[in-house]
Short mmCIF file of C-alpha atoms and ligand atoms in Angstrom, two decimals:
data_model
loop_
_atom_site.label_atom_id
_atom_site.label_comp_id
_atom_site.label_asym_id
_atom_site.label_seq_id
_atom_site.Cartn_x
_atom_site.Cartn_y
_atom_site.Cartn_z
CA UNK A 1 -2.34 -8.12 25.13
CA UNK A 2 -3.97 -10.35 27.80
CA UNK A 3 -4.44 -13.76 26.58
CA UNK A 4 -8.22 -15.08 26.46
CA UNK A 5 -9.28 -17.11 28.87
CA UNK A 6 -10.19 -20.05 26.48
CA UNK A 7 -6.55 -20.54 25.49
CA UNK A 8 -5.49 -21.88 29.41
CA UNK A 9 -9.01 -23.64 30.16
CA UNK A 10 -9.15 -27.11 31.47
CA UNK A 11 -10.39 -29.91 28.51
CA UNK A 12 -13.26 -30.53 30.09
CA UNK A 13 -14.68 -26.74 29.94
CA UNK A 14 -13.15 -26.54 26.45
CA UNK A 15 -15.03 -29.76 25.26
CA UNK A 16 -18.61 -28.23 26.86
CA UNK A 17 -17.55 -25.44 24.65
CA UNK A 18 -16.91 -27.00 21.53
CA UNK A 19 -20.33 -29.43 21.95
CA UNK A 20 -22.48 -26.76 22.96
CA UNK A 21 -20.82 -24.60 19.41
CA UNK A 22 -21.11 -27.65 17.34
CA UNK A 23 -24.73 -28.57 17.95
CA UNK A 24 -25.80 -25.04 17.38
CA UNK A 25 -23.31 -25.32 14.22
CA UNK A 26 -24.96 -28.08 12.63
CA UNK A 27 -28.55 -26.99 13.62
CA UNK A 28 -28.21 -23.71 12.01
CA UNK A 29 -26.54 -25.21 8.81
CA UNK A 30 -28.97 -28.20 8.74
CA UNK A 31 -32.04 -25.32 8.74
CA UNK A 32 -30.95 -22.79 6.78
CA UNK A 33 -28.78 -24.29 3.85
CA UNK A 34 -30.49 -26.71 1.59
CA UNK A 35 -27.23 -28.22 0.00
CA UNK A 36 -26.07 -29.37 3.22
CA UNK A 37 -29.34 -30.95 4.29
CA UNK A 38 -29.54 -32.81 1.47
CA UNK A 39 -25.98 -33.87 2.47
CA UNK A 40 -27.07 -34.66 5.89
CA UNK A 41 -30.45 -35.99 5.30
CA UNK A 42 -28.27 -38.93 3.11
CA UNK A 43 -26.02 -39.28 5.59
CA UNK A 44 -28.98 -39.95 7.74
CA UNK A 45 -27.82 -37.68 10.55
CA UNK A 46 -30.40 -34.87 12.21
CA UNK A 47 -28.82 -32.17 14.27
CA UNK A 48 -30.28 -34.15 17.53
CA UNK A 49 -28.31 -36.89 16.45
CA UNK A 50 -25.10 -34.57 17.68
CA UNK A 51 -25.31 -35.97 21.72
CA UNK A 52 -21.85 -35.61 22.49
CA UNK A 53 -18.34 -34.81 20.48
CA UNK A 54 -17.50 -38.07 19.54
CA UNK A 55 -20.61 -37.87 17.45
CA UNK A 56 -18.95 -35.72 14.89
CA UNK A 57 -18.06 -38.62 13.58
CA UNK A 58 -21.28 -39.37 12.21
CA UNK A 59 -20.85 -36.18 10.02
CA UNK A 60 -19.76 -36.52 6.60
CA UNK A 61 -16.56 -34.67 5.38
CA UNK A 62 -16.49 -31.61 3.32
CA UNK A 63 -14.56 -31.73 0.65
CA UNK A 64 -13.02 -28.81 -1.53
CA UNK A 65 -14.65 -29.88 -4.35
CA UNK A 66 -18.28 -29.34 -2.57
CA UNK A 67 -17.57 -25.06 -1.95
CA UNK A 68 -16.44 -24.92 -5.94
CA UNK A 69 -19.64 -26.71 -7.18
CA UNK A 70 -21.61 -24.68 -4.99
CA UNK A 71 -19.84 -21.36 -6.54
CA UNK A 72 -20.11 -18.60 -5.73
CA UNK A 73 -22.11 -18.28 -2.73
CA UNK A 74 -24.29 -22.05 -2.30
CA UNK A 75 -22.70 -23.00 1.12
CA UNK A 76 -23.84 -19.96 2.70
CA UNK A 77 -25.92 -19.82 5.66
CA UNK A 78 -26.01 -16.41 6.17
CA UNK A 79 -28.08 -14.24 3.99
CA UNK A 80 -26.27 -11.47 1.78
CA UNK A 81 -27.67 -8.60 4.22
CA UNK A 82 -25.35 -9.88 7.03
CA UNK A 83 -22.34 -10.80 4.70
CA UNK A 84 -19.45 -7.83 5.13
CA UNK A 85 -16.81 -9.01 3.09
CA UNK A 86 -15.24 -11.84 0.94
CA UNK A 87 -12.30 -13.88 -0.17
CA UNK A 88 -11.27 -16.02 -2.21
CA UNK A 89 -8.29 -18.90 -3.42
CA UNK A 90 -7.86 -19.21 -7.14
CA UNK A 91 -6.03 -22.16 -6.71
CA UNK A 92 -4.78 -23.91 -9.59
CA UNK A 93 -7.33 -25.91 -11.27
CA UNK A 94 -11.08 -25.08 -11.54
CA UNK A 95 -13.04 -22.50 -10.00
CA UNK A 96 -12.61 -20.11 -7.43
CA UNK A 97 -13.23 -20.99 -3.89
CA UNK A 98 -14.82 -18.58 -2.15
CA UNK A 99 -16.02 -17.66 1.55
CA UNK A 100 -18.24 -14.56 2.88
CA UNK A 101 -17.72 -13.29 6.31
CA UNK A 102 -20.33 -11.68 8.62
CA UNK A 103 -19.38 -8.90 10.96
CA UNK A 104 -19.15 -11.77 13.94
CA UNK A 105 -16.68 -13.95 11.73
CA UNK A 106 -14.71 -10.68 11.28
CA UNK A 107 -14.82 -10.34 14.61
CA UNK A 108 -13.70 -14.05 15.46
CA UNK A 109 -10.91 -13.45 12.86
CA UNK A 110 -9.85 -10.65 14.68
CA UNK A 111 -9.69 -12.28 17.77
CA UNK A 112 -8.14 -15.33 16.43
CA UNK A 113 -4.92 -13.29 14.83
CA UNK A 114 -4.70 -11.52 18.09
CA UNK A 115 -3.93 -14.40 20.02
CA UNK A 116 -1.17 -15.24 17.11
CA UNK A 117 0.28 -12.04 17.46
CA UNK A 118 0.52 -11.84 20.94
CA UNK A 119 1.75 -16.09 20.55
CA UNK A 120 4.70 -14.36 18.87
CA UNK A 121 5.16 -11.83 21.26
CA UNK A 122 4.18 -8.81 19.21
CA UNK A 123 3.16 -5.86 21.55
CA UNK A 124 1.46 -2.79 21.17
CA UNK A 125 4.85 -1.38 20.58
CA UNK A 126 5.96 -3.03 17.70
CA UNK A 127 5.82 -1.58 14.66
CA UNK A 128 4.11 -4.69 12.14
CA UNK A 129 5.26 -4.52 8.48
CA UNK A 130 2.45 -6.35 6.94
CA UNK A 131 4.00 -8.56 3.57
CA UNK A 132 1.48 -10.66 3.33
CA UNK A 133 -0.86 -9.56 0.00
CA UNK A 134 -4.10 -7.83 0.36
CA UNK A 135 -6.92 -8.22 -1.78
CA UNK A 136 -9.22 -11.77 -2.07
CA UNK A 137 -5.98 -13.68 -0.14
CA UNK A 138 -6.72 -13.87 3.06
CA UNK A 139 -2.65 -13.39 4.47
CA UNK A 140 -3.14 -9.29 4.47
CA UNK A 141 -6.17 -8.63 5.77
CA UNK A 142 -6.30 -11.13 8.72
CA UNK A 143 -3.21 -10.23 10.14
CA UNK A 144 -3.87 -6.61 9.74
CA UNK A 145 -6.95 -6.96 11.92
CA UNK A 146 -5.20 -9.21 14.71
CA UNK A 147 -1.84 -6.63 14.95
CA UNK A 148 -4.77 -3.68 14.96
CA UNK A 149 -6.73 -5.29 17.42
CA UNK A 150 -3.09 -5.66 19.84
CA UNK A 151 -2.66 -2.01 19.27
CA UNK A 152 0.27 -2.65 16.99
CA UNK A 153 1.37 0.13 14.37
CA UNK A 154 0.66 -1.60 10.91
CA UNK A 155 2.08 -0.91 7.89
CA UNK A 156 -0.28 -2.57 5.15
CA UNK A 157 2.77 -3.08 2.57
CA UNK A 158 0.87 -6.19 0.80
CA UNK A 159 3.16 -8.36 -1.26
CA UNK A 160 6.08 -7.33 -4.00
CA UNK A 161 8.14 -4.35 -4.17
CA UNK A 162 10.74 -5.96 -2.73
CA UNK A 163 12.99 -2.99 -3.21
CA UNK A 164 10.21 -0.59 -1.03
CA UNK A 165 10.34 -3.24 1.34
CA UNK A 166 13.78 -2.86 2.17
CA UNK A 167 13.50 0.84 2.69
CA UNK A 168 10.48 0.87 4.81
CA UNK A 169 11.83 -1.54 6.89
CA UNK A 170 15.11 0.55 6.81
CA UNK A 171 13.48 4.01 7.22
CA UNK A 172 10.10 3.18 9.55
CA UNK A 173 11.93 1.10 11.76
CA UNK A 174 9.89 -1.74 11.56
CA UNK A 175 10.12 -4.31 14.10
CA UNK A 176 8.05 -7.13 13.20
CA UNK A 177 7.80 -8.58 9.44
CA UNK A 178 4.66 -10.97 8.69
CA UNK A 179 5.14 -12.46 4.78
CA UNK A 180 6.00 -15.88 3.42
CA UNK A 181 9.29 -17.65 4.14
CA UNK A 182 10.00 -17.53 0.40
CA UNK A 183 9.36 -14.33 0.15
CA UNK A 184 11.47 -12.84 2.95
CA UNK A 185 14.36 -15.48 2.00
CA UNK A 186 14.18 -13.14 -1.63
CA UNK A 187 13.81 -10.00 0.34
CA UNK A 188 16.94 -10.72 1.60
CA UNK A 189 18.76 -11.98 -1.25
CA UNK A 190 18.24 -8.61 -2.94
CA UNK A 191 19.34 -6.58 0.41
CA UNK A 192 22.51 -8.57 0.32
CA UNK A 193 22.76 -7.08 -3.23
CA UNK A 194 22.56 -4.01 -2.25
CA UNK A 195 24.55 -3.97 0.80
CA UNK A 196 21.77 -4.39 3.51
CA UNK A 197 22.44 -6.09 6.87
CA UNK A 198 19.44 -7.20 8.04
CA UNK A 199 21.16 -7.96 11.12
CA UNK A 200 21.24 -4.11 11.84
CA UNK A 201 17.60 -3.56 11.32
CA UNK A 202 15.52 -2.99 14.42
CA UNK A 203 13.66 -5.90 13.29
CA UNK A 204 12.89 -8.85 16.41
CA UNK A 205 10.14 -11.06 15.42
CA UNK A 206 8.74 -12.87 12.14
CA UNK A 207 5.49 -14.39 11.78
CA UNK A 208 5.31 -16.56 8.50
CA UNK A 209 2.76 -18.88 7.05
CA UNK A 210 0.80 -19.51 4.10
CA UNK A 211 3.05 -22.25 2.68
CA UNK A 212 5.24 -25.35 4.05
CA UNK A 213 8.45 -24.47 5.68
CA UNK A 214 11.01 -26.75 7.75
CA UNK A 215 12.81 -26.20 11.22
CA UNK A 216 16.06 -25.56 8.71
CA UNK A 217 14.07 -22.55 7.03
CA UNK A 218 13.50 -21.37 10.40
CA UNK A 219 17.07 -21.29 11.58
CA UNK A 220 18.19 -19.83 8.21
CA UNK A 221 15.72 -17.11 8.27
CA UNK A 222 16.94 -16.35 12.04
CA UNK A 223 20.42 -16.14 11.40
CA UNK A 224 19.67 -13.72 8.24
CA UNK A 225 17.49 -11.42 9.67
CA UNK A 226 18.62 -11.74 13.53
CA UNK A 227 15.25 -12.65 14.74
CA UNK A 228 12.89 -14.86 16.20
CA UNK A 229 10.23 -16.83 13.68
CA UNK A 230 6.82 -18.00 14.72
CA UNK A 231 4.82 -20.40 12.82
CA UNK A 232 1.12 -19.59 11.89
CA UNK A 233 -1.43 -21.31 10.00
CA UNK A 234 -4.50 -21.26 8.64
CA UNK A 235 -7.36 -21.85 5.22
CA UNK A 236 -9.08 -19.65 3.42
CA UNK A 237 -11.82 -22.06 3.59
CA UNK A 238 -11.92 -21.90 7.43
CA UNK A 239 -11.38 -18.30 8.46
CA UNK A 240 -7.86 -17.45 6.76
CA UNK A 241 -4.89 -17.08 8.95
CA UNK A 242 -5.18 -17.32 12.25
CA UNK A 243 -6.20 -21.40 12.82
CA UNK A 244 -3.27 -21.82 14.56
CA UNK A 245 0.02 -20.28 16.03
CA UNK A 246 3.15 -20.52 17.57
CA UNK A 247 3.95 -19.07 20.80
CA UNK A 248 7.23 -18.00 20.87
CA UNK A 249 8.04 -19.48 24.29
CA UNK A 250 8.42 -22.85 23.50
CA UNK A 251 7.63 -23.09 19.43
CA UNK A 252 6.99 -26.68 19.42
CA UNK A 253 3.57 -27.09 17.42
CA UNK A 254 1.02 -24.89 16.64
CA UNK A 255 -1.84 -24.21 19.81
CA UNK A 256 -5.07 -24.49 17.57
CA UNK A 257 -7.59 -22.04 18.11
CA UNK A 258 -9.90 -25.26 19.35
CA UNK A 259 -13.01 -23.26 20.49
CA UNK A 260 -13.68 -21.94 17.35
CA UNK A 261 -12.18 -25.00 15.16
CA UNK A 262 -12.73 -28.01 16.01
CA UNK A 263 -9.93 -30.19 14.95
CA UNK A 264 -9.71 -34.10 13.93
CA UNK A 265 -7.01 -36.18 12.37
CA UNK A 266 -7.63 -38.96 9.86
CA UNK A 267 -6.68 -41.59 7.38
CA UNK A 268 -6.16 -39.62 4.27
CA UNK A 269 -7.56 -42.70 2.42
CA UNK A 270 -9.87 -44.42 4.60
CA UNK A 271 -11.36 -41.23 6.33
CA UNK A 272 -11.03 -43.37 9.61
CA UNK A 273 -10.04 -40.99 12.67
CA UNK A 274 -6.74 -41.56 14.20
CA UNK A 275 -5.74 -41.54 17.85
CA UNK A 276 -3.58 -38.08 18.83
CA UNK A 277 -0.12 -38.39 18.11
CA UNK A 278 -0.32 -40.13 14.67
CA UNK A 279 0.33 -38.38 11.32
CA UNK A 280 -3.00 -38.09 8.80
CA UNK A 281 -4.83 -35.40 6.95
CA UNK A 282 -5.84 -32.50 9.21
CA UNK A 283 -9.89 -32.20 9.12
CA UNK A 284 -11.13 -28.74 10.91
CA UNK A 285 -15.27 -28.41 11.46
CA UNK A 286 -15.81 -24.31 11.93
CA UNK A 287 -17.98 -24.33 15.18
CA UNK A 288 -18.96 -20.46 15.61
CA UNK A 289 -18.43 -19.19 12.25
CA UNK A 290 -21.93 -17.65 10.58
CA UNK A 291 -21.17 -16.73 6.94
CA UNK A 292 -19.88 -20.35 5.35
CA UNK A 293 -19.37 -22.68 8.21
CA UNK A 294 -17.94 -25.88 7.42
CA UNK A 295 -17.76 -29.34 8.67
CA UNK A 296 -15.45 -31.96 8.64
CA UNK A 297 -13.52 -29.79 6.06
CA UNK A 298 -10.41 -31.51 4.40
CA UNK A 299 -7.95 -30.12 4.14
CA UNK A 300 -5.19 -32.11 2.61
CA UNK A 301 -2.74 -31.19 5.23
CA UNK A 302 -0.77 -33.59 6.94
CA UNK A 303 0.48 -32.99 10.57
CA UNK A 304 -0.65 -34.74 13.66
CA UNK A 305 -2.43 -33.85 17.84
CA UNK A 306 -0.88 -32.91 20.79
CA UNK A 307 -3.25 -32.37 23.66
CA UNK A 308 -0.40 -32.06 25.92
CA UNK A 309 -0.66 -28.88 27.98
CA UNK A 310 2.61 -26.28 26.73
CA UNK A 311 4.82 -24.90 29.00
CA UNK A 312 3.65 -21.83 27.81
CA UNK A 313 0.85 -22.07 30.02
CA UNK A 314 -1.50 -22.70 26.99
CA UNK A 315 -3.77 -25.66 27.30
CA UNK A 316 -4.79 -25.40 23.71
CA UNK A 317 -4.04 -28.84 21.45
CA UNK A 318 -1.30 -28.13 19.77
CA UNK A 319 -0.34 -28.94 15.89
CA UNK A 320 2.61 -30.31 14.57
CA UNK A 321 3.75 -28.20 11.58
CA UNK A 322 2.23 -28.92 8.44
CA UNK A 323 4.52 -31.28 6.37
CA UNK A 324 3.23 -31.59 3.74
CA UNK A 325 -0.40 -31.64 1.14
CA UNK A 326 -2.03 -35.32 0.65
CA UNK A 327 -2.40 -33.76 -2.98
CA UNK A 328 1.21 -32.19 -3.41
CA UNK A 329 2.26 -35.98 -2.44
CA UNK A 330 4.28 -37.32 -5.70
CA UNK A 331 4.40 -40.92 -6.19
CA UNK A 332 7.13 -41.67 -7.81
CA UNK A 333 8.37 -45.06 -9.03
CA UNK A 334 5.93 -46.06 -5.86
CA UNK A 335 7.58 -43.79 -3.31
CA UNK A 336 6.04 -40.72 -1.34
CA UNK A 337 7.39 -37.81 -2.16
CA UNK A 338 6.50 -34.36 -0.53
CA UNK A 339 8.35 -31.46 -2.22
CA UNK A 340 8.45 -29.48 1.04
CA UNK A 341 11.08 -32.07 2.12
CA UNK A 342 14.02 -31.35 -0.37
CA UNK A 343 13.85 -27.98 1.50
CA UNK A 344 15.73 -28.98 4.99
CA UNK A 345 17.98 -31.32 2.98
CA UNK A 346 19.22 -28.11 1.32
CA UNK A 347 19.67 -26.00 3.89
CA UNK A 348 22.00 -28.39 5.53
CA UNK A 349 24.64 -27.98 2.67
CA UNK A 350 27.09 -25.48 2.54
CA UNK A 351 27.00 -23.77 -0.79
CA UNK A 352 23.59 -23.92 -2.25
CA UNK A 353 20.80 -21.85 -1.90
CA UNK A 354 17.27 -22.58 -0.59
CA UNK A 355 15.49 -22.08 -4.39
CA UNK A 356 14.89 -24.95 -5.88
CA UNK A 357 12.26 -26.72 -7.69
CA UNK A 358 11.39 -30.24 -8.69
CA UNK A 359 10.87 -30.73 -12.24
CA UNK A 360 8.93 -34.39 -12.68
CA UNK A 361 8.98 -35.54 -16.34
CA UNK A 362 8.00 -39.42 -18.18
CA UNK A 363 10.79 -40.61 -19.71
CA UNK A 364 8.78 -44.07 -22.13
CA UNK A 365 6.57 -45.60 -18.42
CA UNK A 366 9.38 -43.92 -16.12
CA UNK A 367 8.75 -41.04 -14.18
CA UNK A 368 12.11 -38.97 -13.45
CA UNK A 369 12.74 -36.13 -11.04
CA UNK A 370 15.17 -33.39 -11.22
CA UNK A 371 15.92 -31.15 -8.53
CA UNK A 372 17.29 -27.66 -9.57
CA UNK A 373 19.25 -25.99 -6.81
CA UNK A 374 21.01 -22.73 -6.93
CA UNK A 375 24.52 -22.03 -6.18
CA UNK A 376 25.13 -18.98 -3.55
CA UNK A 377 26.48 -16.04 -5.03
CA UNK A 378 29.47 -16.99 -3.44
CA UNK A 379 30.27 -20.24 -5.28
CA UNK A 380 29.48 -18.42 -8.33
CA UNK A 381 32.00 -15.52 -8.07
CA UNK A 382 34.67 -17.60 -7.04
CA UNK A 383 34.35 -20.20 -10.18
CA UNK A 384 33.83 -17.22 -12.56
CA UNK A 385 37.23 -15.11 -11.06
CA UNK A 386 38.92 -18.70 -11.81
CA UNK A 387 37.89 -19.06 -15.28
CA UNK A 388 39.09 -15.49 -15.55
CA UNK A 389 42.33 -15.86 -14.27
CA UNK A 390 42.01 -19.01 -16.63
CA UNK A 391 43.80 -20.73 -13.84
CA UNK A 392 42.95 -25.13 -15.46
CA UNK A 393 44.24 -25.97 -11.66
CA UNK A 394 41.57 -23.93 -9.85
CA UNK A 395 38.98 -24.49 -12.58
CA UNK A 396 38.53 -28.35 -12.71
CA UNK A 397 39.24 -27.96 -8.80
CA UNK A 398 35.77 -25.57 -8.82
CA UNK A 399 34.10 -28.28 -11.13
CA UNK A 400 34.89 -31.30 -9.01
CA UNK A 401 33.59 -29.27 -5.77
CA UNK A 402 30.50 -28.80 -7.71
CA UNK A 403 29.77 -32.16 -8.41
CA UNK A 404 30.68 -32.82 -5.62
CA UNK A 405 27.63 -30.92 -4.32
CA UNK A 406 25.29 -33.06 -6.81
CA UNK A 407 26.41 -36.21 -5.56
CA UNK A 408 25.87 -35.49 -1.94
CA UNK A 409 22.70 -33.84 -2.68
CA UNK A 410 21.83 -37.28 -4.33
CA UNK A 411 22.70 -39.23 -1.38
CA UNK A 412 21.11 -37.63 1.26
CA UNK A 413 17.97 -36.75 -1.07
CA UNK A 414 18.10 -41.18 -1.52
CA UNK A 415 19.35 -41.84 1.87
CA UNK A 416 16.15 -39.21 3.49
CA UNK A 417 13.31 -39.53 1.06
CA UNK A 418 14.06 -42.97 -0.58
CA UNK A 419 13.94 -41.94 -4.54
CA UNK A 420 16.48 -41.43 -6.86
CA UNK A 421 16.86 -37.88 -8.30
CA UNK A 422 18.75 -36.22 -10.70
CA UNK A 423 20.40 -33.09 -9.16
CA UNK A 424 21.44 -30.07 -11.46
CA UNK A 425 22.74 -27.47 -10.20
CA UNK A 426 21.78 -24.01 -11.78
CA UNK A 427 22.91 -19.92 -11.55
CA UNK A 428 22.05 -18.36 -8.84
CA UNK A 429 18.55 -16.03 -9.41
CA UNK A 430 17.63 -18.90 -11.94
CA UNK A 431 14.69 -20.28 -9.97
CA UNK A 432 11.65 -17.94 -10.52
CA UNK A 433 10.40 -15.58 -6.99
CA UNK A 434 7.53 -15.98 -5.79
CA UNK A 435 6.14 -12.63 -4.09
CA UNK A 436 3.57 -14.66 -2.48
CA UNK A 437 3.45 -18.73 -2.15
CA UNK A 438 6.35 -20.15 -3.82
CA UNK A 439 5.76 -22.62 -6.40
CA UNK A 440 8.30 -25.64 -6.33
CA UNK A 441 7.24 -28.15 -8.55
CA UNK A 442 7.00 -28.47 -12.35
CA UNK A 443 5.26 -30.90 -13.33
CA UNK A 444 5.42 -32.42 -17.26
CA UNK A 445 4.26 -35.45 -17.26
CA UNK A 446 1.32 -36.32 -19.92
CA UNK A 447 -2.17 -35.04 -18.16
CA UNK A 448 -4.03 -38.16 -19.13
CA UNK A 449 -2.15 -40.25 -16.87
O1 LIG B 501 -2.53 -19.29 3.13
C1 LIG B 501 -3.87 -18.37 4.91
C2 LIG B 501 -2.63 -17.90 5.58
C3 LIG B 501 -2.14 -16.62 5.31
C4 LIG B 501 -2.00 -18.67 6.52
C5 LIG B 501 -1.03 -16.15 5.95
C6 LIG B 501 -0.86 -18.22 7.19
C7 LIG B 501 -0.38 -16.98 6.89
P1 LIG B 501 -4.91 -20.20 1.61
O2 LIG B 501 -4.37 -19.33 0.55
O3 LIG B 501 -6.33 -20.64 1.52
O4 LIG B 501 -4.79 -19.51 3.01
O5 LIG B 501 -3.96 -21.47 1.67
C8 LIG B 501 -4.13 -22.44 2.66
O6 LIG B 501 -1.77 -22.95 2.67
O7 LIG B 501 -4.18 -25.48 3.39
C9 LIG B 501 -1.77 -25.08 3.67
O8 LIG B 501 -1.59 -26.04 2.65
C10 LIG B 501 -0.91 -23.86 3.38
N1 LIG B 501 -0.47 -23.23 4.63
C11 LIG B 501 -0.99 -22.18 5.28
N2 LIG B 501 -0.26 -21.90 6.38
C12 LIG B 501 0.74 -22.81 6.44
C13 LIG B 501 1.82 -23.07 7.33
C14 LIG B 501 -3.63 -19.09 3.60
N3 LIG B 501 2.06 -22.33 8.40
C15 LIG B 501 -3.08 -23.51 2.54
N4 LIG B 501 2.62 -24.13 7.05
C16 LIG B 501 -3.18 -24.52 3.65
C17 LIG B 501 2.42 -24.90 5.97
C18 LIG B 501 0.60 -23.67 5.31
N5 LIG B 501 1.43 -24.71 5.09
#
């Protein structure tokens, strides 16, 4: 599809954009939703106040928190007449968050997965299999309205069945997948099982999201699967998927969707804006949405600006991919500590799988980490034909390249990160699947800390 003409404008006509969208923004919030008035009238800011961009500063944030307390429906600015449909995050404390689209955000939505799909080179051709869930997440929906609105076939598969997924992909042909990295990884694990090469497939293109994945995920899933993987992200809270994509030209950051979200990097504990280029907590004010907009929304993800034009022809500001949650950070014994980064430290070592999780526990005032990895399949056969054969030789020879394994896991996990960890290594298929957003950390230290 032809790409719209806001995604190669010049930064000047894209900044008259976003002003012009932001004062009618706050305007319309300030006079039609009484929380955030109150929030604004304390803040001592008046919609007139908004003169030029750099005035958004003079917003406050909006913090997760503010949508829960306000449950269900308090941010709204739209009445319930011109609401069309919800979503919602459980998340994992607390109430739901929820957001209510008008027929205009659908149609923003819409447009905003279109331009990801085409980013990833998905034509009216391709046949979309659609992994992502449907229901209150946001994943299945939005990307079934962006591939229907390229002219792409869709098949609305929704998360699990991993089996079914196989054979649709095997039987319909499909040539584009759309899920989370975990979940395709696990897709493939259980082709492999049953004799599947992926390879084979007519599939081309990926377009994954919805949790943090490194450049080493990417390569794995590209060599598995013999295609090319895109990057997409996106909130809930904001629109759903869709904030930002990948084109698959160049694939270096994420071109943000800029004239609909206005985007701002700060100091995840001062608040204070930084320059573009530096790494802080990604803030995103909606600027045309009409059912919930939000500004200066939080939201703990850490990646960092590029307003460099792409040789893609884009002239979009581009994102760096997320790495990482301010509140996924561990601190441990004083170090930070993002989960997401034991993941390309993994992937660089022959004979272990990318499923792993990070079990944090209080030993007396200590915290410890473990990190469970899995063995491949491979590993595993091998040492379990040797203690068949009984062979001592090849058995203590299997249990020294295992440990071996542990300790270099150790170092690099020390030498990259800066922590000490324990590192087991467990049976392959030991780490629970995720059908959805994988879940990598176990946390068991006392609550009242
Ligand atoms: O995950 C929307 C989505 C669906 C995005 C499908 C991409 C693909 P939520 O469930 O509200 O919405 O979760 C949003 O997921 O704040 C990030 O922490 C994380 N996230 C989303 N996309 C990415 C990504 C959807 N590409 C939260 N890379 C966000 C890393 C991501 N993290």
């Amino acid at each position: 599809m032809a790409w719209s003409k806001e995604e190669t404008i010049g930064r000047g006509d894209m900044r008259k954009i976003q002003l012009g969208r932001l004062q009618k923004t706050v305007g319309t919030i300030y006079g039609k939703n009484p929380v955030y008035k109150k929030k604004l009238d304390a803040a001592g800011v008046t919609p007139g106040d908004v003169k030029s961009l750099d005035d958004i500063r003079r917003l406050p944030f909006t913090a997760k928190g503010e949508i829960r307390d306000n449950y269900p429906f308090g941010l709204f600015t739209a009445s319930m007449e011109d609401i069309v449909e919800f979503h919602a995050t459980s998340g994992t404390t607390g109430k739901m968050v929820v957001v209510g689209y008008t027929r205009g955000d659908v149609e923003l939505w819409t447009e905003v997965m279109a331009r990801a799909c085409t980013g990833a080179g998905i034509t009216k051709s391709d046949i979309v299999q659609n992994i992502y869930g449907y229901g209150l997440f946001t994943g299945g929906l939005g990307t079934h309205y962006g591939a229907m609105r390229i002219g792409a076939s869709v098949i609305p598969m929704s998360g699990g069945n991993t089996q079914r997924q196989i054979t649709i992909m095997q039987d319909f042909g499909s040539t584009v997948v759309t899920s989370t990295p975990s979940f395709l990884m696990h897709i493939h694990e259980v082709g492999e099982q049953m004799g599947v090469d992926f390879r084979k497939l007519k599939l081309k293109t990926g377009l994954f999201g919805a949790e943090p994945w490194s450049e080493s995920m990417r390569g794995a899933i590209e060599e598995k699967f013999g295609i090319t993987a895109c990057d997409m992200y996106g909130l809930s809270e904001i629109i759903g998927p869709g904030v930002s994509f990948e084109c698959h030209q160049v694939r270096k950051g994420l071109h943000v969707n800029e004239d609909y979200f206005y985007p701002e990097i700060i100091h995840p504990e001062t608040g204070e804006v930084l320059p573009y280029g530096e790494e802080g907590e990604l803030v995103l004010s909606t600027i045309a949405n009409e059912g919930q907009p939000l500004l200066r929304y939080r939201t703990r993800d850490i990646s960092r600006l590029d307003a460099k034009p792409c040789a893609c022809g884009r002239t979009l500001v581009r994102m760096q991919r997320i790495t990482g949650r301010t509140d996924d950070m561990l601190i441990i014994r004083g170090v930070n500590f993002f989960p997401s980064q034991v993941e390309s430290i993994i992937l660089k070592r022959q004979g272990v799988s990318p499923h792993y999780m990070v079990v944090v526990d209080r030993k007396g005032s200590m915290d410890e980490v473990e990190v469970q990895v899995e063995v491949t399949d491979d590993f595993m056969a091998k040492a379990g034909a040797d203690v068949l054969k009984g062979s001592e030789e090849e058995i203590l020879k299997d249990v020294a390249l295992a440990r071996k394994k542990m300790e270099n896991l150790k170092r690099d996990i020390k030498d990259i990160i800066g922590i000490t960890v324990k590192v087991t290594l467990v049976a392959p298929g030991t780490i629970p699947r995720s059908e959805g957003k994988a879940k990598r950390v176990d946390d068991r230290r006392p609550k009242d800390r």
